[in-house]
Amino acid sequence: MRHLNGAQHGAAPFSEIAGRAVPGLTGRVAVVSGGASGLGAASAAALKQAGAQVVLLDRDAAAVEAASQAIGALGLAVDVTDGPGMEQAFDTIATKLGRTYVLVNCAGVAEPGSVVRRGVPMPLEEFRRVVHINLLGTLNCIRCAVPQMIEGREAGHEAGVIINTASIAAFEGQVGQTAYAASKGGVAGLVLPLARELGEFGIRVMAISPGVFETPMTLNLGEKSREIVFAAKPPFPKRAGQAHEFAQLALDILANPMLNGEVIRLDGGLRMPART
Amino acid sequence: MQIKDSIAVVTGAASGLGHATVQMLVNGGARVAAIDLAQPHSADPRVLALAADVSDAAAMEAAFARATAELGVPGILVNCAGVLGPARVFRIDKATDKPVPRELDAFRRVIDINLVGTFNAVRLFAQGLAADAPDADGNTEDRGVIVNTASVAAFEALSGQAAYGSSKAGVASMTLPLARELARLGIRVMAIAPGTFETGMYTDIPEHTRRTLVADVPFPRRAGRPDEFAHMVRALIENQMMNGSVVRIDGAVRMREPTHATSIRATS
């Protein structure tokens, strides 16, 4: 833990992004998956501050309850890999708040593992689980949000904006990150075809590709994996990213209508070597 | 880095993306040295208008010296100076009906302005911060931010854009090594790769090509506005984790060769 500053990953310093205006966001519904912690919680708080009606989705019922109360959002406990469960969640959103306008996909897991360890192949379920949560879960939220965006489009406005979370591992996956890198590569890869598919309906699709950030996902890794992840230092600034910096970029993406179909790296210039 | 009270240099400042960037910086509370080939007109007291050719070492040294003397050491550099300079590699000579190579100067000019000119401003900007505090190791504050203008043509240039595309690919490719090299001075380096934007360069493109370019943009189906470019510049300046990468801002367009591309004979 010597590289970590525990005090920094608690309440995000939103004063730094306060006052960032996002035209047309006031009163609109913004849904954040993985919204109970980390990048999702920071994005949710930033969206709330920018005037949106915010919905948090998270599989952890207690955490989503607490996090939604903390910022005055609607919290729904749902697993991103659950098809009918997600449809139900979006029905609830439409009934309680109105149609979805912004979707920020932050739900994700990092579970490092070797493809073959001591002569034993990785259980297929380990690989499938990571790909299902990170990639399929992203698509699950998107398919439920898109019809609401299309139906709720207001004349002269965009129908909606989708911001996904890829990762630096999509481009420079390290040893032991095969499943995580493949899942995030999939997230990066869906951005352009989806932007092309949904453009005619007035929906933008983007992704942020964070480097090493201090979030529960990285802080709660096993000790060895955590040390490996945080040993990688960007050229500048030589520190891990903070969730509010991700949230700030998410708001800047929302506010800029020409940003579409692009994966933006947010990593301080870090390029991961094979091993750290 | 905060824009308020910062000192910025913008090249290509008289028009298009550069002009919008100057406005954004001034509105945000910066003082700006606005450099263009002909001295940009500005009645704004927060703008120091300077005339210099970005590809000219001595002229840019003089411009940076004046900017530093009058405003202080610049902490923000936004390079927008650039030319399209379409040039196919050969043409058919009308008299002899034989192919002749394009004169080398047509390519050299594009490379000199877009790529060498960008580097010229970068080296002088970095020198200012190096001289100001030669050892900034361990400094966690941004001391400088550089935003260069690449282009989607760095990745999908059209025919006739060999010089433009390769010059912009050069701008894109120097982002990471510059970020790595200048990190010890606390300088971040980013590039923006705009698609089709409403600038003077855009209106130089033939009308039928422009129609195809815009028709291909998935959403929004229009050319970008310079203030949207400036908004991106602001987002990069203000977010410290942004470093060493190229951001496309293009409405998801990927440039493809117009299907009605005219023959080499007709366009030589």
Coordinates of C-alpha atoms in Angstrom, one line a residue, chain B:
Chain B
M1 CA -3.8 23.4 -15.1
Q2 CA -6.1 26.4 -14.5
I3 CA -6.7 28.7 -17.5
K4 CA -7.4 31.6 -15.2
D5 CA -4.4 33.9 -14.9
S6 CA -2.3 31.6 -17.1
I7 CA -0.1 32.8 -20.0
A8 CA -0.7 31.0 -23.3
V9 CA 0.8 30.9 -26.8
V10 CA -1.5 30.0 -29.7
T11 CA -0.2 29.6 -33.3
G12 CA -2.5 29.9 -36.3
A13 CA -4.3 32.3 -34.1
A14 CA -5.8 34.6 -36.8
S15 CA -8.5 32.2 -38.0
G16 CA -10.4 28.9 -37.5
L17 CA -9.4 26.6 -34.7
G18 CA -6.7 29.0 -33.5
H19 CA -8.9 32.0 -33.3
A20 CA -11.6 30.1 -31.3
T21 CA -8.9 28.8 -29.0
V22 CA -7.7 32.3 -28.3
Q23 CA -11.3 33.4 -27.5
M24 CA -11.8 30.4 -25.1
L25 CA -8.5 31.1 -23.3
V26 CA -9.2 34.9 -23.0
N27 CA -12.7 34.2 -21.8
G28 CA -11.2 31.8 -19.2
G29 CA -8.9 34.5 -17.9
A30 CA -5.7 33.8 -19.7
R31 CA -3.4 36.3 -21.4
V32 CA -2.5 35.1 -24.9
A33 CA 0.3 35.6 -27.3
A34 CA -1.5 35.1 -30.7
I35 CA 0.9 34.2 -33.4
D36 CA 0.0 34.0 -37.1
L37 CA 1.8 34.5 -40.4
A38 CA 0.3 38.0 -40.7
Q39 CA -0.2 39.7 -37.3
P40 CA -3.7 38.8 -36.1
H41 CA -6.0 41.7 -35.5
S42 CA -7.1 42.0 -31.9
A43 CA -8.3 45.0 -30.0
D44 CA -8.4 42.8 -26.8
P45 CA -5.8 44.0 -24.3
R46 CA -5.4 40.4 -23.1
V47 CA -4.1 39.4 -26.5
L48 CA -0.6 40.1 -27.7
A49 CA -0.7 39.7 -31.5
L50 CA 2.5 38.6 -33.1
A51 CA 3.5 37.9 -36.7
A52 CA 5.7 34.9 -37.3
D53 CA 6.1 32.0 -39.8
V54 CA 6.0 28.9 -37.6
S55 CA 8.5 27.1 -39.8
D56 CA 11.1 29.9 -39.3
A57 CA 13.4 29.3 -36.4
A58 CA 14.6 32.9 -35.9
A59 CA 11.1 34.4 -36.3
M60 CA 9.6 32.1 -33.7
E61 CA 12.5 32.7 -31.3
A62 CA 11.8 36.4 -31.6
A63 CA 8.0 35.9 -31.1
F64 CA 8.6 33.7 -28.0
A65 CA 11.1 36.3 -26.7
R66 CA 8.5 39.0 -27.0
A67 CA 5.7 37.0 -25.5
T68 CA 7.9 36.1 -22.5
A69 CA 9.1 39.7 -22.1
E70 CA 5.6 41.2 -22.3
L71 CA 3.5 38.5 -20.6
G72 CA 5.9 36.2 -18.7
V73 CA 6.9 32.6 -19.3
P74 CA 4.0 30.8 -21.2
G75 CA 2.5 27.8 -19.4
I76 CA 0.1 26.8 -22.2
L77 CA 0.9 26.2 -25.9
V78 CA -1.8 25.4 -28.5
N79 CA -0.5 24.8 -32.0
C80 CA -3.1 25.4 -34.6
A81 CA -1.0 26.7 -37.5
G82 CA -1.4 24.4 -40.5
V83 CA -2.1 24.2 -44.2
L84 CA -3.9 21.6 -46.3
G85 CA -1.7 22.0 -49.4
P86 CA -3.3 19.2 -51.5
A87 CA -0.7 17.8 -53.9
R88 CA -0.8 14.5 -55.8
V89 CA 2.6 13.0 -56.3
F90 CA 2.6 13.3 -60.0
R91 CA 0.7 15.0 -62.8
I92 CA 0.1 14.5 -66.4
D93 CA 1.8 17.2 -68.5
K94 CA -0.8 18.6 -70.9
A95 CA 1.7 19.3 -73.7
T96 CA 3.5 16.0 -73.7
D97 CA 0.7 13.8 -72.1
K98 CA 3.5 12.3 -70.0
P99 CA 3.6 11.9 -66.2
V100 CA 5.9 14.4 -64.4
P101 CA 6.6 14.4 -60.6
R102 CA 5.2 17.1 -58.4
E103 CA 7.8 19.7 -57.4
L104 CA 9.3 18.8 -54.1
D105 CA 8.6 22.2 -52.6
A106 CA 4.8 21.4 -52.7
F107 CA 5.4 18.6 -50.1
R108 CA 8.2 20.4 -48.2
R109 CA 5.9 23.4 -47.5
V110 CA 3.2 21.3 -45.9
I111 CA 5.7 19.3 -43.8
D112 CA 7.5 22.5 -42.8
I113 CA 4.4 24.3 -41.6
N114 CA 2.4 21.5 -40.1
L115 CA 5.1 19.3 -38.5
V116 CA 8.3 21.3 -38.3
G117 CA 6.4 24.4 -37.3
T118 CA 4.7 22.5 -34.5
F119 CA 8.0 21.2 -33.3
N120 CA 9.5 24.7 -33.5
A121 CA 6.9 26.1 -31.1
V122 CA 7.2 23.1 -28.8
R123 CA 11.0 23.5 -28.4
L124 CA 10.8 27.2 -27.6
F125 CA 7.9 26.6 -25.2
A126 CA 9.8 23.8 -23.4
Q127 CA 12.9 26.0 -23.2
G128 CA 11.0 28.7 -21.4
L129 CA 9.9 26.3 -18.7
A130 CA 13.3 24.6 -18.5
A131 CA 15.1 28.0 -18.0
D132 CA 12.5 29.0 -15.5
A133 CA 13.2 26.1 -13.1
P134 CA 15.7 23.6 -14.6
D135 CA 14.9 20.8 -12.1
A136 CA 11.3 20.2 -11.6
D137 CA 11.5 16.6 -10.6
G138 CA 8.8 15.5 -8.2
N139 CA 6.7 18.5 -9.0
T140 CA 3.1 17.4 -9.0
E141 CA 1.6 20.6 -10.3
D142 CA 1.2 21.2 -14.1
R143 CA 3.9 23.6 -15.1
G144 CA 3.0 23.4 -18.8
V145 CA 0.4 22.0 -21.1
I146 CA 0.9 21.6 -24.9
V147 CA -2.0 20.8 -27.2
N148 CA -1.1 20.1 -30.8
T149 CA -3.5 19.8 -33.7
A150 CA -3.3 16.6 -35.6
S151 CA -6.1 15.5 -37.9
V152 CA -8.2 12.5 -38.8
A153 CA -6.0 12.6 -41.9
A154 CA -3.2 11.3 -39.7
F155 CA -5.1 8.0 -39.8
E156 CA -7.3 8.1 -42.9
A157 CA -6.0 10.7 -45.3
L158 CA -7.5 10.9 -48.8
S159 CA -5.8 10.8 -52.1
G160 CA -3.9 14.0 -52.8
Q161 CA -3.2 14.2 -49.0
A162 CA 0.1 12.3 -48.8
A163 CA 1.9 15.4 -47.5
Y164 CA -0.9 16.6 -45.3
G165 CA -1.6 13.1 -43.9
S166 CA 2.0 12.3 -43.2
S167 CA 2.6 15.8 -41.6
K168 CA -0.3 15.2 -39.3
A169 CA 0.7 11.6 -38.6
G170 CA 4.0 13.1 -37.5
V171 CA 2.2 15.5 -35.1
A172 CA 0.2 12.6 -33.7
S173 CA 3.3 10.3 -33.4
M174 CA 5.4 12.9 -31.5
T175 CA 2.8 13.2 -28.8
L176 CA 4.0 10.3 -26.7
P177 CA 7.8 10.8 -27.0
L178 CA 7.3 14.5 -26.2
A179 CA 5.1 13.7 -23.2
R180 CA 7.7 11.2 -22.0
E181 CA 10.6 13.7 -22.5
L182 CA 9.0 16.7 -21.0
A183 CA 7.5 15.0 -18.0
R184 CA 10.5 15.9 -15.9
L185 CA 9.7 19.5 -16.5
G186 CA 6.0 19.0 -15.5
I187 CA 4.8 19.6 -19.0
R188 CA 1.9 17.5 -20.4
V189 CA 1.6 17.0 -24.2
M190 CA -1.7 16.1 -26.0
A191 CA -2.9 16.2 -29.5
I192 CA -6.4 16.7 -30.9
A193 CA -7.3 15.1 -34.2
P194 CA -10.2 17.0 -35.7
G195 CA -12.4 15.7 -38.4
T196 CA -14.1 18.2 -40.8
F197 CA -14.4 21.6 -39.1
E198 CA -15.7 24.9 -40.4
T199 CA -12.5 26.7 -41.0
G200 CA -10.7 28.4 -43.9
M201 CA -9.0 25.2 -44.7
Y202 CA -12.4 23.4 -45.0
T203 CA -13.7 26.0 -47.5
D204 CA -10.6 25.4 -49.6
I205 CA -11.8 21.8 -50.2
P206 CA -13.9 21.5 -53.4
E207 CA -17.6 21.7 -52.8
H208 CA -18.5 18.1 -54.0
T209 CA -15.8 16.7 -51.7
R210 CA -17.1 18.7 -48.8
R211 CA -20.6 17.4 -49.3
T212 CA -19.3 13.8 -49.2
L213 CA -17.2 14.5 -46.1
V214 CA -20.2 15.8 -44.2
A215 CA -22.6 13.1 -45.5
D216 CA -20.3 10.5 -44.0
V217 CA -20.4 11.9 -40.5
P218 CA -22.5 9.5 -38.4
F219 CA -23.6 12.1 -35.9
P220 CA -23.9 15.1 -35.8
R221 CA -24.1 15.2 -39.6
R222 CA -22.3 18.5 -40.0
A223 CA -18.9 20.0 -39.9
G224 CA -17.6 20.8 -36.4
R225 CA -17.5 24.3 -35.1
P226 CA -14.2 25.9 -34.0
D227 CA -15.7 26.5 -30.5
E228 CA -16.2 22.8 -30.1
F229 CA -12.5 22.3 -30.8
A230 CA -11.7 25.0 -28.2
H231 CA -13.9 23.2 -25.7
M232 CA -11.8 20.1 -26.2
V233 CA -8.6 22.1 -25.7
R234 CA -10.0 23.4 -22.4
A235 CA -10.9 19.9 -21.3
L236 CA -7.4 18.7 -21.9
I237 CA -5.7 21.7 -20.2
E238 CA -7.9 21.3 -17.1
N239 CA -7.6 17.5 -16.7
Q240 CA -4.2 16.5 -15.3
M241 CA -4.5 12.9 -16.2
M242 CA -4.6 13.8 -19.9
N243 CA -1.2 13.2 -21.3
G244 CA 0.6 11.6 -24.2
S245 CA -2.4 10.7 -26.4
V246 CA -4.3 11.8 -29.4
V247 CA -8.1 12.5 -29.1
R248 CA -10.3 12.4 -32.2
I249 CA -13.1 14.9 -32.4
D250 CA -15.0 14.1 -35.5
G251 CA -18.6 13.0 -34.9
A252 CA -17.4 9.4 -35.4
V253 CA -16.4 9.9 -39.1
R254 CA -13.7 7.7 -40.6
M255 CA -12.6 9.3 -43.9
R256 CA -13.2 7.3 -47.0
E257 CA -12.2 8.1 -50.5
P258 CA -15.1 9.9 -52.3
T259 CA -16.6 7.4 -54.8
H260 CA -16.7 10.0 -57.5
A261 CA -13.0 10.7 -57.1
T262 CA -12.0 12.5 -60.2
S263 CA -9.2 11.1 -62.4
I264 CA -5.6 12.2 -62.1
R265 CA -5.9 13.8 -65.5
A266 CA -8.7 16.1 -64.5
T267 CA -7.3 17.2 -61.2
S268 CA -3.6 17.4 -61.8

